[in-house]
Coordinates of C-alpha atoms in Angstrom, one line a residue:
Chain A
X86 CA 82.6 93.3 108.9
X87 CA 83.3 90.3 110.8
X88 CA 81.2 88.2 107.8
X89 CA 83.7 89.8 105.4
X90 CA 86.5 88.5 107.1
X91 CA 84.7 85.0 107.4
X92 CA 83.7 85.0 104.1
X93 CA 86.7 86.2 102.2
X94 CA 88.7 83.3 104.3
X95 CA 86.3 80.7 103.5
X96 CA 86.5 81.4 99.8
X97 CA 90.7 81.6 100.2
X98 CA 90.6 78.1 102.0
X99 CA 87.9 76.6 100.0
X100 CA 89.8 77.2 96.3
X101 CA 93.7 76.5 98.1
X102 CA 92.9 73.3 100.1
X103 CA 94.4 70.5 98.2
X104 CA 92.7 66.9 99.5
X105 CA 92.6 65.8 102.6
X106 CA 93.9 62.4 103.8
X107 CA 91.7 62.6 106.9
X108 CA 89.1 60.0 107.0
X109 CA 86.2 59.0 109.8
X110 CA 86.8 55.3 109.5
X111 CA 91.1 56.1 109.5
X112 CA 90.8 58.1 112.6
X113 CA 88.4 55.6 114.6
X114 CA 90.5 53.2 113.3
X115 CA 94.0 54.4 114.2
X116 CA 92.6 56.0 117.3
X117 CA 91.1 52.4 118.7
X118 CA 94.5 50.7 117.6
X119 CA 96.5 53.6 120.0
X120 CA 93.8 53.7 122.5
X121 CA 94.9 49.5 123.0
X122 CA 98.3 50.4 122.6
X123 CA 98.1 52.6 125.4
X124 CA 96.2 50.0 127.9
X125 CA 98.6 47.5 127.6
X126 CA 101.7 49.9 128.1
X127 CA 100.3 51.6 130.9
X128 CA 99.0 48.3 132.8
X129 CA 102.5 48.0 134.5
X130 CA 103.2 51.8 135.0
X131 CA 99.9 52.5 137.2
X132 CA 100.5 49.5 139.3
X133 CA 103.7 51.3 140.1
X134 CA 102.5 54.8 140.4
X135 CA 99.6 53.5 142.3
X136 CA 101.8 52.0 144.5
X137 CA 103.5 55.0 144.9
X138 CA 101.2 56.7 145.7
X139 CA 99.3 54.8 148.6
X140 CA 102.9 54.1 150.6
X141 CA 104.1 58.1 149.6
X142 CA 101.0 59.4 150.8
X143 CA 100.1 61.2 147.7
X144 CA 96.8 59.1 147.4
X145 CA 95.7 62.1 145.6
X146 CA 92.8 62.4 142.6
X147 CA 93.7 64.6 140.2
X148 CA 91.9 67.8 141.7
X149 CA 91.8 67.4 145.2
X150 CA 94.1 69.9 146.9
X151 CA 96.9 69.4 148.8
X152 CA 95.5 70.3 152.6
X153 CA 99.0 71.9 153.1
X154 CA 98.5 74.3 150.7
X155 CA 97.3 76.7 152.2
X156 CA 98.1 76.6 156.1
X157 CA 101.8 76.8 155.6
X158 CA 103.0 80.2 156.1
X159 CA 106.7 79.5 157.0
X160 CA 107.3 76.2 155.6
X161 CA 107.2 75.6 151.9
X162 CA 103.6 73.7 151.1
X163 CA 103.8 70.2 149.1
X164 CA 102.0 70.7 145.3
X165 CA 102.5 67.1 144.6
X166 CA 101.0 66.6 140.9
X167 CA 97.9 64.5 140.4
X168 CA 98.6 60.8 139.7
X169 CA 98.5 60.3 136.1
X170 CA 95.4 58.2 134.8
X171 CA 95.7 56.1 132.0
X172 CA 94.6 57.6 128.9
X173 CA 94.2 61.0 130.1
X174 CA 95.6 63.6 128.3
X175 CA 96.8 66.3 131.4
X176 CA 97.9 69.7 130.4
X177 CA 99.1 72.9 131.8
X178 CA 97.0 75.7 131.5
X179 CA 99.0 79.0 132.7
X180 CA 97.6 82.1 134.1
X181 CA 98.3 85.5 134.1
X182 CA 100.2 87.6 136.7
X183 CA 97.8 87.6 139.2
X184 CA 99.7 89.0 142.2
X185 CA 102.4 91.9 141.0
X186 CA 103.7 91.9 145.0
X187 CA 104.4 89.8 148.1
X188 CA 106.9 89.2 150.5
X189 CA 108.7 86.3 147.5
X190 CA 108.1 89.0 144.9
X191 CA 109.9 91.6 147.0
X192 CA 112.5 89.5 148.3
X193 CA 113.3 88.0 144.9
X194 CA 113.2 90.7 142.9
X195 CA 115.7 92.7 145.5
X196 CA 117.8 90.3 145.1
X197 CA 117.9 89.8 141.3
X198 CA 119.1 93.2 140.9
X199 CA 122.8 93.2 142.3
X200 CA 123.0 90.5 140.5
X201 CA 122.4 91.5 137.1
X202 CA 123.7 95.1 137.8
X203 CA 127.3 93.0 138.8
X204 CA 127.2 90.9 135.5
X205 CA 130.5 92.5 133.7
X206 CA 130.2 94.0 130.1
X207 CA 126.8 94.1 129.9
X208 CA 123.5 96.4 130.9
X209 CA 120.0 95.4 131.0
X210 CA 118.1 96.9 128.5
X211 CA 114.2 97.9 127.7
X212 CA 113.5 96.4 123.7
X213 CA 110.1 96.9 122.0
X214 CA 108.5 94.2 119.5
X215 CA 110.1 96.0 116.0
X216 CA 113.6 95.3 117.5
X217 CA 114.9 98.2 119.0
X218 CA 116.6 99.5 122.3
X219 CA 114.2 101.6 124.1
X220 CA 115.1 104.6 126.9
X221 CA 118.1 104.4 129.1
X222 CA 119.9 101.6 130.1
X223 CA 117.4 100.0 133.3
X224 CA 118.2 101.1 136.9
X225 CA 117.3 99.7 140.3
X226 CA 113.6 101.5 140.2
X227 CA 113.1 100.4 136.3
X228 CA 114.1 97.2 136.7
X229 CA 111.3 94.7 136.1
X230 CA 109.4 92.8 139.1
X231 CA 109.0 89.3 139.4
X232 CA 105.6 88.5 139.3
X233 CA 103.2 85.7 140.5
X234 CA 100.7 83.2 138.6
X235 CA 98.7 80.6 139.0
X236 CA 98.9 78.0 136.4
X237 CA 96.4 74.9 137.0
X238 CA 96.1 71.9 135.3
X239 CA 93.4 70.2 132.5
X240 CA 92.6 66.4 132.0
X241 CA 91.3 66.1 128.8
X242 CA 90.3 69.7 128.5
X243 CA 88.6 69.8 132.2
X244 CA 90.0 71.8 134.9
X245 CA 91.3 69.2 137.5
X246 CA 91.2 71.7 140.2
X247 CA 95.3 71.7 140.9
X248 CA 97.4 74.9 140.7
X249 CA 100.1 75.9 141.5
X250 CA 101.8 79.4 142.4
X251 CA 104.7 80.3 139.4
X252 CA 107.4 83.3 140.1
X253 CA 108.9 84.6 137.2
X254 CA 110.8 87.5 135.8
X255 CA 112.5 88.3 132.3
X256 CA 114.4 91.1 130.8
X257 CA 117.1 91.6 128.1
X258 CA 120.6 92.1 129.3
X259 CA 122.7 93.8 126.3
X260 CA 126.4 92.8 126.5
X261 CA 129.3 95.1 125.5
X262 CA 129.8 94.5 121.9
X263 CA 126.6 92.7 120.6
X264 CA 124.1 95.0 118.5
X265 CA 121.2 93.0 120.6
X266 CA 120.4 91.9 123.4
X267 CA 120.3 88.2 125.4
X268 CA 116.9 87.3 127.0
X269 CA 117.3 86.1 130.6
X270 CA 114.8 84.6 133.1
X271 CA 114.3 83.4 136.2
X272 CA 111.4 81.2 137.2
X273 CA 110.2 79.7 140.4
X274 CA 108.2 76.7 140.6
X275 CA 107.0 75.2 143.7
X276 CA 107.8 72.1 146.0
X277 CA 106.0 68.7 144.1
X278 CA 104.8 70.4 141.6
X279 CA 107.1 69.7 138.8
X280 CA 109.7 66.9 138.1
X281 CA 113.1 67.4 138.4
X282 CA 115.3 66.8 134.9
X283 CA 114.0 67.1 131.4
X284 CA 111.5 65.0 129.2
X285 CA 109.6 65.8 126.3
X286 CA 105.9 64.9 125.3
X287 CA 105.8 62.7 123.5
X288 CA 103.3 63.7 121.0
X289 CA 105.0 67.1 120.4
X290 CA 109.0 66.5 121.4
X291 CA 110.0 70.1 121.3
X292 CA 107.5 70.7 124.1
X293 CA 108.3 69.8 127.8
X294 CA 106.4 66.8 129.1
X295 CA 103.5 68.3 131.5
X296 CA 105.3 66.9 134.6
X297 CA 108.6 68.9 133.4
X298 CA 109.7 72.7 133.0
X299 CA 112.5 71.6 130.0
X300 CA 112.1 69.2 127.1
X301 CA 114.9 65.9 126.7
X302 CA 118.3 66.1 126.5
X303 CA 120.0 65.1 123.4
X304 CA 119.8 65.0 119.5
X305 CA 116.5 66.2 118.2
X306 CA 115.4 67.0 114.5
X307 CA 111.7 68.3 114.0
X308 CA 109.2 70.5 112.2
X309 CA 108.3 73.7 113.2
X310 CA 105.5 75.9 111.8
X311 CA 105.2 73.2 109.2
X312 CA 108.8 74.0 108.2
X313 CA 110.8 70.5 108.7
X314 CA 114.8 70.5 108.8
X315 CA 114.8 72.5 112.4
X316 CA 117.8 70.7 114.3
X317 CA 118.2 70.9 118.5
X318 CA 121.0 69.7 120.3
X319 CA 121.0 69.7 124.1
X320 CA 123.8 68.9 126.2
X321 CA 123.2 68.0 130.0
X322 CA 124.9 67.6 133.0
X323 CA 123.9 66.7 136.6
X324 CA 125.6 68.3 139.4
X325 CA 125.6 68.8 143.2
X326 CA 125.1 72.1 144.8
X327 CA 127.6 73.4 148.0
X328 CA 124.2 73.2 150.0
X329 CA 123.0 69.6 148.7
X330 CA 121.3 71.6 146.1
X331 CA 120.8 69.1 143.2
X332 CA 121.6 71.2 139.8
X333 CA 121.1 70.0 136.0
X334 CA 122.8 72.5 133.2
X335 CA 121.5 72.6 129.4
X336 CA 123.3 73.9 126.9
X337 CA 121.0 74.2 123.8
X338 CA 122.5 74.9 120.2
X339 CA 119.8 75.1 117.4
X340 CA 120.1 75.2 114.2
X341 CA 117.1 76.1 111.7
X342 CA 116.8 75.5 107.9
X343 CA 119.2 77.5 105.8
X344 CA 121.9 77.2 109.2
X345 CA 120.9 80.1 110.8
X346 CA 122.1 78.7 114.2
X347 CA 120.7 80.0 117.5
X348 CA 122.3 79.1 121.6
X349 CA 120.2 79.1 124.6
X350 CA 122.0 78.0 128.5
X351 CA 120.0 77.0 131.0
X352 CA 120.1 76.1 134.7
X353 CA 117.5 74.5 136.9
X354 CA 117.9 73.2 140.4
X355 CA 116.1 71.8 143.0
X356 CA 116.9 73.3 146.2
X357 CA 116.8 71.5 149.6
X358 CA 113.4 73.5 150.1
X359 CA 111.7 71.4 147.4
X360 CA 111.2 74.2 145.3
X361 CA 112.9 74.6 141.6
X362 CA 114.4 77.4 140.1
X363 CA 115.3 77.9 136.4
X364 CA 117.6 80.3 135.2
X365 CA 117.9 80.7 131.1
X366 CA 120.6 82.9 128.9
X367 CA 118.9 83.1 125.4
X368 CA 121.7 84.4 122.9
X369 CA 120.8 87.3 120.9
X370 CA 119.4 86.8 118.0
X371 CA 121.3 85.9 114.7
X372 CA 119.7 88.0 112.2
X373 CA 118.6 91.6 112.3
X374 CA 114.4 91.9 111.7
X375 CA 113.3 91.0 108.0
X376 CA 116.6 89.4 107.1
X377 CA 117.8 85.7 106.8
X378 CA 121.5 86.9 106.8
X379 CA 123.3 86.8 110.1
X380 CA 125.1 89.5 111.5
X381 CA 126.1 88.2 114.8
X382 CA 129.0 86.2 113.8
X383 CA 129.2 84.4 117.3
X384 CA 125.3 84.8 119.0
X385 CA 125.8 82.7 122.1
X386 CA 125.0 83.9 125.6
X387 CA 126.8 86.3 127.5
X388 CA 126.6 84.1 130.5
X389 CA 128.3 80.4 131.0
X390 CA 126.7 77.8 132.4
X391 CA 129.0 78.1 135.4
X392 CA 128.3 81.8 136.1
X393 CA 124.6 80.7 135.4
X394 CA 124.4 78.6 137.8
X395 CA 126.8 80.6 140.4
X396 CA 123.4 83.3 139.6
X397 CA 121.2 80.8 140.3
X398 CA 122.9 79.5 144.0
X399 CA 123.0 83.2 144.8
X400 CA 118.9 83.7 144.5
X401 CA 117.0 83.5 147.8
X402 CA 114.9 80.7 148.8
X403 CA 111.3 82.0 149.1
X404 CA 108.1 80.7 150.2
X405 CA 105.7 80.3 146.9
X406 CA 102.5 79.9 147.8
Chain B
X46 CA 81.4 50.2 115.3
X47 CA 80.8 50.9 118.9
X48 CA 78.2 54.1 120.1
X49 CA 81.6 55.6 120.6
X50 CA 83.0 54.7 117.5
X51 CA 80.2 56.1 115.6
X52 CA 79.8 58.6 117.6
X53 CA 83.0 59.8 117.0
X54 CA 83.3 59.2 113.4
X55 CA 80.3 61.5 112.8
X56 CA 82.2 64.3 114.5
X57 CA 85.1 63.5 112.3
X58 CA 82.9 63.5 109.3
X59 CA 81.2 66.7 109.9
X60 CA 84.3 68.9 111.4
X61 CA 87.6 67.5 110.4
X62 CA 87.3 70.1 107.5
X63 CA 86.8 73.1 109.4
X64 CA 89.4 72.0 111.8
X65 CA 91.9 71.9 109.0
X66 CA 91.0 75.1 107.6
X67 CA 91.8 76.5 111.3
X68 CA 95.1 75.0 112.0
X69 CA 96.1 75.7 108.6
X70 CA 95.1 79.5 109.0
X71 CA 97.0 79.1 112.3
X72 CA 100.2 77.8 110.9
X73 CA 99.9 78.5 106.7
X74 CA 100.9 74.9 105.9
X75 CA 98.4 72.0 104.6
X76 CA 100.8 69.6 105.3
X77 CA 101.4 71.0 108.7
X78 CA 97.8 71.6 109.2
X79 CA 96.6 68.1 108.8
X80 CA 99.4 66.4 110.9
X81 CA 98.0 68.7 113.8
X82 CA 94.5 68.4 112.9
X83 CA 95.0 64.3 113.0
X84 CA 96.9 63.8 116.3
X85 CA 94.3 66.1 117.8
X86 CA 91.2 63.9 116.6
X87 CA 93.4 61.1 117.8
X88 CA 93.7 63.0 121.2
X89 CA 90.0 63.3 121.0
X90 CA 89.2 60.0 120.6
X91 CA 91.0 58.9 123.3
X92 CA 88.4 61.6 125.5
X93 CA 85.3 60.9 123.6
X94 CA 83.9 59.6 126.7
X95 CA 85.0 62.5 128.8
X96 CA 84.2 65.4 126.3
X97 CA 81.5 63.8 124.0
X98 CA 78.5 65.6 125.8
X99 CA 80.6 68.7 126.7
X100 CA 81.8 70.5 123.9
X101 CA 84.2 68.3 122.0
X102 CA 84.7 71.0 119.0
X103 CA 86.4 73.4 121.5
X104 CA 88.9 70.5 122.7
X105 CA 90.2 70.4 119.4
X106 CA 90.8 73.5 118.4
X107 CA 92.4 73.8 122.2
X108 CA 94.8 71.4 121.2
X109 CA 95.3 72.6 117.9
X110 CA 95.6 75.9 119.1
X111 CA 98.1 74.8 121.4
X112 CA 100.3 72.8 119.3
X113 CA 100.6 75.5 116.8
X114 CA 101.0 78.4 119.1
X115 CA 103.5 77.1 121.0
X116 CA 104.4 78.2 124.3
X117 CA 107.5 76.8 125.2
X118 CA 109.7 78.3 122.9
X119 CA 108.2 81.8 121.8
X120 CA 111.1 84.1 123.8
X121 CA 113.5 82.3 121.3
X122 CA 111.4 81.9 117.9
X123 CA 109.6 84.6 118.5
X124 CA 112.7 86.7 117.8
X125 CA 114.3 84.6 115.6
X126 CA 111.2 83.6 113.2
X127 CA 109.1 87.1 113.3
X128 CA 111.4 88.5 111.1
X129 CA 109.2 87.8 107.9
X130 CA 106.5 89.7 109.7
X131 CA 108.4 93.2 109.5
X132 CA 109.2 92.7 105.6
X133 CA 105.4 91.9 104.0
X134 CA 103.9 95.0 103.5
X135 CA 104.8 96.1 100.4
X136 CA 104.8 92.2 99.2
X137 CA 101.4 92.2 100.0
X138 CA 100.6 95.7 98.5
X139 CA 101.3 94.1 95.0
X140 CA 99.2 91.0 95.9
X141 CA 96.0 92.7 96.9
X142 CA 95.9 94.4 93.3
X143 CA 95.6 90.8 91.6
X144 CA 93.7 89.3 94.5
X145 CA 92.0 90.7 97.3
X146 CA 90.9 87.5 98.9
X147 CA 94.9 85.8 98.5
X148 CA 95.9 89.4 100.5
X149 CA 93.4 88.9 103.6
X150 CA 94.9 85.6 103.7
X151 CA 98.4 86.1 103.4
X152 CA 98.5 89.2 105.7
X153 CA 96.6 86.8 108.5
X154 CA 99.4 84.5 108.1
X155 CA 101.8 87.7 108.5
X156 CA 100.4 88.2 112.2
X157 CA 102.3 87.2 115.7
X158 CA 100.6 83.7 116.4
X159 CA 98.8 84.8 119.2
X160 CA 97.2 87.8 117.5
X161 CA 96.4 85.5 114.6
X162 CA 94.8 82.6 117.1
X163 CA 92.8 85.4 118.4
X164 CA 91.6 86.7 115.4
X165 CA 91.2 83.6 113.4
X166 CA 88.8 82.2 116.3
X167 CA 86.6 85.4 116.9
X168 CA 86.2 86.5 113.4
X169 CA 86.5 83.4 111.3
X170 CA 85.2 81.0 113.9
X171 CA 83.0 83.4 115.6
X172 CA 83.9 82.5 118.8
X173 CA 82.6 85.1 121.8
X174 CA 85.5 86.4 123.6
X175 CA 85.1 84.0 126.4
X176 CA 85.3 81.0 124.4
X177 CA 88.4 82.4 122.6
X178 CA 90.0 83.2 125.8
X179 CA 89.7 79.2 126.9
X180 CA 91.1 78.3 123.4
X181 CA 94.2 80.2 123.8
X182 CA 94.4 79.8 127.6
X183 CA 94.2 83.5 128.5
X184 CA 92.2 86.2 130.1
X185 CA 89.0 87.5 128.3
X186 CA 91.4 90.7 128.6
X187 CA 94.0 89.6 126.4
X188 CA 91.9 88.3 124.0
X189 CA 90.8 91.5 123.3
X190 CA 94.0 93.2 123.5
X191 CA 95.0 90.8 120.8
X192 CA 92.2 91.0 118.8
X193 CA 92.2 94.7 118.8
X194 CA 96.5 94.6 118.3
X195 CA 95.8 92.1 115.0
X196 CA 93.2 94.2 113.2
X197 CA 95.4 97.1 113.9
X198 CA 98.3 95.5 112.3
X199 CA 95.8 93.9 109.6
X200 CA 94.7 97.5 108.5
X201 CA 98.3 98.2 108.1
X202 CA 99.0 95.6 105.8
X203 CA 95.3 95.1 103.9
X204 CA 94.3 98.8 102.7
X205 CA 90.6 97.6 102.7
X206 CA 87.5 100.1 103.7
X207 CA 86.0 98.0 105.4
X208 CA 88.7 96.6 107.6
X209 CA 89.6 99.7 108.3
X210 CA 86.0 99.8 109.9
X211 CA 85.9 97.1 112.0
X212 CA 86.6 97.5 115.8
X213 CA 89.0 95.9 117.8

């Protein structure tokens, strides 16, 4: 069974494939011209991380663990990120829920509640995969958990040995009016583990860099799925909380071939723990399932930025570890 | 040519047209396919020293895999670009009269990412579940859970016997 599935693919590839442009001696080729590129670009940056590093006291090889880590109980631990290395390619690798309660689980998601069940004109909603509002509007027992992770880190497709703990909870919030729902989350990422901002990698810019949780501000046109003409505009602005908190909002309008135009708001900010939450609105989506025709005249988010990040001020600060 | 060099063209020689055939039944575009497939040699070659003894076939198609199932944004596309998913069958019914092979095909390409990730590497690549599960970055757990959720979906869309017969 599985050979007919090989070999029935095999046959489809082998008579569709048109000719390839990939060559051994082009790759080794381009790949030693970028692999010099990258040594004399980086020469000045690792003096300056390494620097960094020794007088910060994050002298840290990627994969040694933080010795904080795990004997702070009441104080937030330090996941500072492993110095980069030059020409190593570091990626995230993230888990899967592997706690469903604590003490932060509990105490965040008490207090997400209230404040999604205060939201005005709108209800938080169950939705399936085909579209469709499931069940009764979600209640105080329904209402979904956060939950914990561990995601760790690769170099070059090796496990480094660094994790770190993420909270995170999502659910769809249905505003009065709109024939679906918003998506909103919450994540929590932990003290050193993350930079603050956003800046995309810059082999794939609609992706976050690995040291970041959003990708770059700005103008942005790219392919996605193969299909080119995608178009993302992010707006950002850098505030200061009441409590010192330092706060960056993104407003994200996209717009993908044929116009179908899509918003996202988001809200991240670094509290005077260390830690980073990030709080995201995703509008509901444009088109019903199976159609390219809108019928959302106006699908941005029910939320603002400001009553985003009002949200976010009003979370708990929590121990992640 | 350095040991490296050589070394790596070999690799390059030998896989860059399996790789290729992967991303492209990952994201259903040639074009697409071999941009990916080239910045993840590229990636490779920076690594060869790292990953040459290890197993430098599955840091690809990690990559690869990657890239094409993207992570960051699949709350948003996922809604917004699944839509053709919901509207195929009865395209593909007409298809698989003329061409059974061109239905497999287009009915993979039909499949959430990750469902299709998960089947193209188990049953196409014949990766064990493990192996798949480091691919996509995952739990053996959801592998399987995928695997079996894409075959379900494939039986719906390919009225075939004998993928009717195969187990999740």
């Amino acid at each position: 069974m599985t050979d007919f599935i090989r070999d029935a693919l095999d046959r489809q590839l082998d008579a569709a494939a048109p000719p390839s442009g990939l060559t051994s001696g082009g790759l080794t080729h381009l790949g030693r011209r970028r692999v010099l590129r990258k040594r004399l670009g980086l020469t000045g940056v690792t003096a300056v991380l390494l620097a960094a590093a020794v007088t910060g006291g994050l002298a840290l090889a990627p994969g040694t663990p933080d010795p904080g880590v795990h004997a702070a109980t009441t104080t937030q631990a330090d996941y500072p990120l492993p110095v980069p290395q030059p020409g190593v390619e570091y990626r995230w690798q993230p888990g899967n829920s592997d706690i469903t309660e604590n003490q932060a689980t509990r105490e965040l998601s008490a207090a997400l509640w209230p404040l999604i069940d205060a939201v005005p004109n709108a209800t938080p909603v169950a939705y399936d995969s085909n579209g469709q509002v499931v069940g009764a509007p979600l209640t105080a027992s329904t209402f979904p958990s956060f939950t914990r992770r561990t995601d760790r880190i690769d170099a070059d497709g090796v496990p480094t040995g660094y994790e770190r703990p993420v909270y995170t909870q999502f659910h769809w919030l249905k505003f009065d009016g709109m024939i679906r729902p918003d998506v909103f989350s919450v994540s929590y990422r932990p003290k050193g583990s993350y930079e603050f901002g956003g800046a995309s990698d810059p082999d794939n810019p609609t992706m976050p860099d690995w040291r970041h949780v959003a990708e770059s501000c700005g103008h942005m046109e790219y392919a996605f799925r193969g299909e080119p003409g995608w178009v993302s505009d992010t707006t950002c602005a850098e505030l200061t909380g009441p409590g010192g908190e330092r706060i960056m909002t993104m407003g994200q309008t996209t717009v993908a071939p044929g116009g179908i135009t899509s918003y996202s708001r988001s809200v991240m900010i670094q509290t005077p723990d260390g830690n980073l939450r990030l709080v995201q609105d995703f509008g509901p989506t444009p088109t019903v399932y199976g159609s390219d025709t809108p019928d959302i005249a106006d699908p941005r988010p029910g939320l603002s930025l400001e009553r985003l990040t009002e949200l976010a001020l009003a979370l708990p600060a929590v121990i992640l570890q | 040519m350095t040991d490296k060099d050589t070394e790596f063209a070999q690799f390059v020689t030998e896989r860059a047209a399996r790789l290729r055939g992967f991303a492209y039944l990952l994201c259903g575009d040639w074009h697409r396919a071999e941009d990916v497939v080239q910045t993840a040699l590229l990636k490779l070659y920076r690594a060869w020293g790292r990953v040459r003894t290890g197993a430098p076939d599955a840091y690809v198609r990690r990559i690869i895999a990657t890239v094409l199932v993207d992570q960051h944004r699949l709350a948003w596309f996922r809604r917004v670009k699944v839509t053709a998913d919901h509207s195929l069958p009865e395209e593909v019914a007409v298809d698989e009269r003329a061409d059974q092979r061109l239905t497999l095909t287009r009915a993979l390409l039909r499949l959430p990412k990750r469902q299709r990730a998960a089947i193209v590497l188990r049953y196409w690549e014949d990766l064990p579940v493990e192996q798949t599960a480091r691919v996509l970055g995952c739990s053996t757990g959801a592998v399987k859970n995928l695997t079996m959720r894409g075959l379900t979906t494939l039986r719906g869309l390919v009225t075939d016997p004998v993928l009717e017969s195969i187990e999740g």
